[in-house]
Tab-separated table of C-alpha atoms in Angstrom:
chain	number	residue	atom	x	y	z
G	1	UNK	CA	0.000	0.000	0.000
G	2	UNK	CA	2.219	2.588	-1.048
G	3	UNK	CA	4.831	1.944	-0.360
G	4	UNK	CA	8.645	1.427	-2.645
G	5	UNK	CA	9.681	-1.806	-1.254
G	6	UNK	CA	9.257	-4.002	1.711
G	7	UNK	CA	9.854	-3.729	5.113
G	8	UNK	CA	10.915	-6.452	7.838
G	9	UNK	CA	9.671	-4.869	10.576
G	10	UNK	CA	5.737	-5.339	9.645
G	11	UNK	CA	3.664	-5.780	12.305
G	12	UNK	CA	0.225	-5.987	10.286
G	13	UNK	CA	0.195	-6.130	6.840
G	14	UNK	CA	-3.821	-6.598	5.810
G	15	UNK	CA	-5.253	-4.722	2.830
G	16	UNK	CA	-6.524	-1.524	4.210
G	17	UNK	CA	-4.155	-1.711	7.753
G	18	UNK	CA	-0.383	-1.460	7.659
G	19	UNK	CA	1.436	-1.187	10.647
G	20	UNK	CA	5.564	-1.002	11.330
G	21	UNK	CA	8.173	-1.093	14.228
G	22	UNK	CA	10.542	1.172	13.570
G	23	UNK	CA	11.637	5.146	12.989
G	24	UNK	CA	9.284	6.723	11.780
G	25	UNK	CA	11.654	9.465	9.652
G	26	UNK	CA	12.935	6.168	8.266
G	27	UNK	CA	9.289	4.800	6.971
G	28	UNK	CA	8.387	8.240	5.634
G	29	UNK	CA	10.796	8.026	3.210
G	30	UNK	CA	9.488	4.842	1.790
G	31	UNK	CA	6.519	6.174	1.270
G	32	UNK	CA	5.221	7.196	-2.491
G	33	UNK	CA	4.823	11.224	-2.328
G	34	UNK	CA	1.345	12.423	-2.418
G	35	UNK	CA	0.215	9.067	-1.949
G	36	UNK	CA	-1.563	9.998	1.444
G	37	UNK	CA	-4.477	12.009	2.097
G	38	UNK	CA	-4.196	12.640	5.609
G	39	UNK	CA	-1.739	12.402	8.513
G	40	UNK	CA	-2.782	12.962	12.183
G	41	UNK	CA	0.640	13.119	14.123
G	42	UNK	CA	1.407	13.499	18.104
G	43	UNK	CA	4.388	13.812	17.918
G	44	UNK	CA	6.672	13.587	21.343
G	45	UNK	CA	6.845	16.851	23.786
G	46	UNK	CA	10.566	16.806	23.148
G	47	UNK	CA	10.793	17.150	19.372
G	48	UNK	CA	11.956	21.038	19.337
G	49	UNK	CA	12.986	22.635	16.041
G	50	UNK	CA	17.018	22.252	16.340
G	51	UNK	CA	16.901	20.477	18.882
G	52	UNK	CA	19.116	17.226	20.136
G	53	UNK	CA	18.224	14.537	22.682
G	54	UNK	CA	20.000	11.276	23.394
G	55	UNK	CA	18.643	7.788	21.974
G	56	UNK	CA	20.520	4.325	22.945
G	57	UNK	CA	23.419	6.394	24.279
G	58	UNK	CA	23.805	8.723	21.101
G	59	UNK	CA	22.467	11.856	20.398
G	60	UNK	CA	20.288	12.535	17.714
G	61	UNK	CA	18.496	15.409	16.483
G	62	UNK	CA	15.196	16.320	16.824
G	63	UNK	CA	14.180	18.822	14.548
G	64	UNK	CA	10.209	19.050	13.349
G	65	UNK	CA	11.384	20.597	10.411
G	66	UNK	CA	13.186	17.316	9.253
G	67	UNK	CA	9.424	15.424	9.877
G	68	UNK	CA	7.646	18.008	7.848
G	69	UNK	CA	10.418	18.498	5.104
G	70	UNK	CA	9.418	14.829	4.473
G	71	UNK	CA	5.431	15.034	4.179
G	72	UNK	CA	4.286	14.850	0.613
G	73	UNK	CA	0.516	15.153	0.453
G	74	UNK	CA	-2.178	16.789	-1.213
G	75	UNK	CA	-4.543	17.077	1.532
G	76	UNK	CA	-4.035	18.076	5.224
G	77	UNK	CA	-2.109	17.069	8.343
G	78	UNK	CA	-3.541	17.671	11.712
G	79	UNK	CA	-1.059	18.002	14.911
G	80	UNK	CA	-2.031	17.719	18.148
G	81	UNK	CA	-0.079	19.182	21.228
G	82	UNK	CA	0.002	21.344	24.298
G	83	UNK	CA	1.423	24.085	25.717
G	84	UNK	CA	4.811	22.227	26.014
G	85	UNK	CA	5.071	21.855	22.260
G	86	UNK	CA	2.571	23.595	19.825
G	87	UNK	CA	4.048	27.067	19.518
G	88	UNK	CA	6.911	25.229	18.182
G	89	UNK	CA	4.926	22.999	15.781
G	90	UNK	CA	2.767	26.088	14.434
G	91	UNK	CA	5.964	28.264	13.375
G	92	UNK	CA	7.678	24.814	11.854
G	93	UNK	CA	4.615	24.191	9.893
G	94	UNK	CA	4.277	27.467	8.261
G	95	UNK	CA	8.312	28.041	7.792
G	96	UNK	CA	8.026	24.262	5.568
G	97	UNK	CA	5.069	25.957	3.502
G	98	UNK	CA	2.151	24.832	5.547
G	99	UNK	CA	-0.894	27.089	5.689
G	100	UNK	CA	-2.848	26.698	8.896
G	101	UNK	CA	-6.395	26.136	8.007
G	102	UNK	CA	-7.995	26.101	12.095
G	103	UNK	CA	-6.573	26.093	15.385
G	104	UNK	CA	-8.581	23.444	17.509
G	105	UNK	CA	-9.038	23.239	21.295
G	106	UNK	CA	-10.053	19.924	22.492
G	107	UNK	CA	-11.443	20.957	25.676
G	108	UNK	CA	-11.699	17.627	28.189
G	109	UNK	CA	-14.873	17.893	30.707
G	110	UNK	CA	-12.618	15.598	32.815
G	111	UNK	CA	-9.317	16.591	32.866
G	112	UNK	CA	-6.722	15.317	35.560
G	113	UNK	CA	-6.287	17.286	38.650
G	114	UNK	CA	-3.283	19.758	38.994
G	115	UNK	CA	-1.843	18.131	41.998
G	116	UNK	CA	1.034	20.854	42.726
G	117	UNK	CA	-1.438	23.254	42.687
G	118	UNK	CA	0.967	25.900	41.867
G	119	UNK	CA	-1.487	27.142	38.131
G	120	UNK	CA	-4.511	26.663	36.919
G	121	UNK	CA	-5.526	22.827	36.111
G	122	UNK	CA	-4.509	22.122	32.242
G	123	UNK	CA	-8.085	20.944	30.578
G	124	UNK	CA	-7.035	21.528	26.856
G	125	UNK	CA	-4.900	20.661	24.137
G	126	UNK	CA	-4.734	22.776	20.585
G	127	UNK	CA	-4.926	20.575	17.165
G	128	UNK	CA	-3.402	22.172	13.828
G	129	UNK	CA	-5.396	21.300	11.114
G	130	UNK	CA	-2.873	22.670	7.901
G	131	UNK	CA	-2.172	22.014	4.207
G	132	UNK	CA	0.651	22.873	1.790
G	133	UNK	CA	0.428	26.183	0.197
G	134	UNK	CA	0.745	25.423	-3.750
G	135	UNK	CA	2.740	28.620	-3.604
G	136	UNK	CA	3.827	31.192	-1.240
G	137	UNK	CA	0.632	33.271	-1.612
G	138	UNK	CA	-1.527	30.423	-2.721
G	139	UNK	CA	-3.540	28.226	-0.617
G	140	UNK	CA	-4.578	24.714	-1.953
G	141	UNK	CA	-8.458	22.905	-2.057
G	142	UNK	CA	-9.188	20.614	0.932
G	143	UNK	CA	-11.304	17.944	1.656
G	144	UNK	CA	-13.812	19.645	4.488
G	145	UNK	CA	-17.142	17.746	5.072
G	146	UNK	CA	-19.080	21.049	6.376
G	147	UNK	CA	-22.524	19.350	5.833
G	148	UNK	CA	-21.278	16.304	7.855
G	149	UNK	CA	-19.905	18.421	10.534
G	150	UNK	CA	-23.281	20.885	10.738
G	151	UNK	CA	-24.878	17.584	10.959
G	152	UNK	CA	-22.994	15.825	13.537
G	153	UNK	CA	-23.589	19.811	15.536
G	154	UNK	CA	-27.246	19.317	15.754
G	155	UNK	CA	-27.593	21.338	12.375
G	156	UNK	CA	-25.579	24.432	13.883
G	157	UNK	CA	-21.938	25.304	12.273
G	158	UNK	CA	-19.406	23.223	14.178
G	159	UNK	CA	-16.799	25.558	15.898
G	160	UNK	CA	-13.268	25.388	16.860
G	161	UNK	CA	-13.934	24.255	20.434
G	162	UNK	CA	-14.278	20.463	20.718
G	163	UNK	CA	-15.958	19.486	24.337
G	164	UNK	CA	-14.926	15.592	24.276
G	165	UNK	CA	-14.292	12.922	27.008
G	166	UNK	CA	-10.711	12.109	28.071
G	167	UNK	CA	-9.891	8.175	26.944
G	168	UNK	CA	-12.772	5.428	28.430
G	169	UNK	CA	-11.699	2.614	30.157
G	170	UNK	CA	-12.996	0.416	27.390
G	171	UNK	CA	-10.371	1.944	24.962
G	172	UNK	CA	-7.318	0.992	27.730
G	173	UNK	CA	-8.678	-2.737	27.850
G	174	UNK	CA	-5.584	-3.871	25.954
G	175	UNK	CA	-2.824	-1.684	27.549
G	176	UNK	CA	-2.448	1.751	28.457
G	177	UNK	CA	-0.585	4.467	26.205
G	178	UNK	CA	0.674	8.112	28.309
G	179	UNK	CA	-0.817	10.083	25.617
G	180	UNK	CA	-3.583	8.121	24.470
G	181	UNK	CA	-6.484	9.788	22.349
G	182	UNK	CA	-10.141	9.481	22.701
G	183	UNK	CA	-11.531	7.611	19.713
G	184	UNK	CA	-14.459	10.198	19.357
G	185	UNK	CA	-11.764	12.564	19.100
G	186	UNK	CA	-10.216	10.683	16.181
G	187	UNK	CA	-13.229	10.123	14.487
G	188	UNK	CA	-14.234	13.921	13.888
G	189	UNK	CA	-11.013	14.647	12.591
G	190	UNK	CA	-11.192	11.909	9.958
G	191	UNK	CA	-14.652	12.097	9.205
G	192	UNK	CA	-14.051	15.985	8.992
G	193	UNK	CA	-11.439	16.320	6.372
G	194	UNK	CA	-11.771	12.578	4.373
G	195	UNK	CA	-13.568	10.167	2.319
G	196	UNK	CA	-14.477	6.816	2.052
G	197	UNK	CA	-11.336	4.898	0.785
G	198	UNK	CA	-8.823	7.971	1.966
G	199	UNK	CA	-5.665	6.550	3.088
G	200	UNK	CA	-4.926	8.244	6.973
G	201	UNK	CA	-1.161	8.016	7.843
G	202	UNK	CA	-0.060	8.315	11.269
G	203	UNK	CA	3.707	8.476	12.171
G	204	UNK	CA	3.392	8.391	16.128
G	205	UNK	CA	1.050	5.316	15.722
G	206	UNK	CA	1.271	4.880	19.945
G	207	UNK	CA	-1.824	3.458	21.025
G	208	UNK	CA	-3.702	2.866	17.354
G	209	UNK	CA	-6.363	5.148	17.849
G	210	UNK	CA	-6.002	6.556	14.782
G	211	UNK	CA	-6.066	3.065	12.911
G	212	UNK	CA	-8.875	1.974	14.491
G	213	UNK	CA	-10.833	4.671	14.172
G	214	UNK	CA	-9.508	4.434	10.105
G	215	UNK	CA	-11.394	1.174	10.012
G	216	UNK	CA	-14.241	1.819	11.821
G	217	UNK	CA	-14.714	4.707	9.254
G	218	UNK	CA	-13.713	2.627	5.910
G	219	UNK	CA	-10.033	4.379	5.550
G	220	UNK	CA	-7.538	2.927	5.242
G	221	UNK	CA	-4.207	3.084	7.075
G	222	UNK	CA	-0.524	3.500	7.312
G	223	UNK	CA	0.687	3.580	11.162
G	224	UNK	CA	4.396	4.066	12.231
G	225	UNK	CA	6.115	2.887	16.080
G	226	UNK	CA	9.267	2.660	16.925
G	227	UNK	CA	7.987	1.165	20.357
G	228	UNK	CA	7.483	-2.745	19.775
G	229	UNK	CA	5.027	-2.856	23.143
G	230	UNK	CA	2.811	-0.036	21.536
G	231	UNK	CA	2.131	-1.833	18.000
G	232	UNK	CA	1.543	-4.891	20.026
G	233	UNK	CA	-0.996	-2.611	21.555
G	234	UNK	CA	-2.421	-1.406	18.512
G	235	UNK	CA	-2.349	-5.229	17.030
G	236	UNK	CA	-5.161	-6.344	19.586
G	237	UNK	CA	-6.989	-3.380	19.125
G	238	UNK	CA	-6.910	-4.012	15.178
G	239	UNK	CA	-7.925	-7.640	15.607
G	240	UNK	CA	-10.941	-6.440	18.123
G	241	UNK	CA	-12.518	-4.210	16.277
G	242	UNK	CA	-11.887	-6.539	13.221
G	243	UNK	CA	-14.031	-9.211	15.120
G	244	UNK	CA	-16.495	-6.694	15.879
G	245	UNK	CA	-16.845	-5.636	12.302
G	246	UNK	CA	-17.077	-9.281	10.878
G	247	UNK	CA	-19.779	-10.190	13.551
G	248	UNK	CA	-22.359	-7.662	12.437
């Protein structure tokens, strides 16, 4: 499924669901440009543009410009962080041609309590939702399923504040993941900005939210791990909400 030649470290390989253990600035590369139609990415706190951090003993570079230098698509890219990390992401996206198309809060009704009590309790995290610019002054057309999404509101225009549920405890039956997403969460993005048939890549695969909520939706997916414990993870997801699908 798109990709130049194959790779040992498959950990599913079905028709619409690929999943691999390894780097995922290594997988990226192997991937045909403007094959994708979508990425969702959360990428790691400590990926800072420039910046170095130490991996088996070495130290490597983390620059987000390097992971967006090596995105090829013709529809959008949505990036989810916090406070730690987004300011960052925002001015990397737009210096590698992006053009941010919304900024979106997820707000959680249930966040986790701010035990130091030393600022206010963090409730929210901002998503970029961006595209390439076809030229410096020239946005590019997007997939955006306003209908769907004034729908899904209760036939009032969706806005840029999302009120959604942290993760349920159904969703952590398998394993737990530190910065696991809510499925519901994952599901407005994709049914948002894709079609039936879309291919969704996600290069921070972690807990397989994204994948699932791929299949659930009839996309199809490309999901990247360099932790072997989190695509086992993702693997019994996959295969239960397989089962589910094939027993209805």
């Amino acid at each position: 499924m798109s990709y130049k030649k194959k790779n040992k470290k498959v950990i599913i390989n079905d028709e619409n669901f690929i999943l691999y253990n390894n780097d995922c600035f290594k997988e990226l590369k192997k991937i045909e440009p403007k094959s994708v139609d979508m990425i969702f990415a959360d990428p790691p706190y400590f990926l800072s543009s420039g910046g170095v951090s130490c991996h088996s003993g070495r130290q490597v570079s983390v620059d987000k410009a390097e992971l967006y230098k090596a995105i090829d698509i013709d529809e959008t890219i949505w990036i989810s962080g916090t406070f730690h990390n987004i300011y960052t992401i925002g001015t990397a996206l737009e210096l590698e041609g992006f053009a941010i198309i919304n900024n979106i809060t997820w707000q959680k009704p249930n966040p986790a309590p701010n035990l130091a009590c030393r600022c206010f309790t963090n409730s929210t995290e901002t998503i970029l939702w961006a595209r390439k610019k076809l030229t410096p002054t020239k946005n590019g057309i997007h997939t955006f399923n306003y209908h769907l999404m004034k729908e899904i509101n209760g036939g009032k225009q969706m806005k840029d504040v999302w009120l959604i549920p942290s993760v349920t405890r159904d969703e952590k039956k398998y394993g737990k993941h530190p910065t696991q997403k809510p499925i519901t969460l994952l599901e407005r993005i994709i049914l948002a900005s894709t079609k039936e048939g879309d291919l969704i890549l996600d290069p921070f695969n972690g807990s397989g939210t994204t994948g699932v909520a791929s299949i659930k939706l009839n996309r199809k997916y490309i999901g990247i791990d360099k932790e072997l414990e989190y695509c086992e993870l993702t693997r019994k997801r996959y295969n239960d909400i397989i089962n589910s699908i094939n027993d209805l």
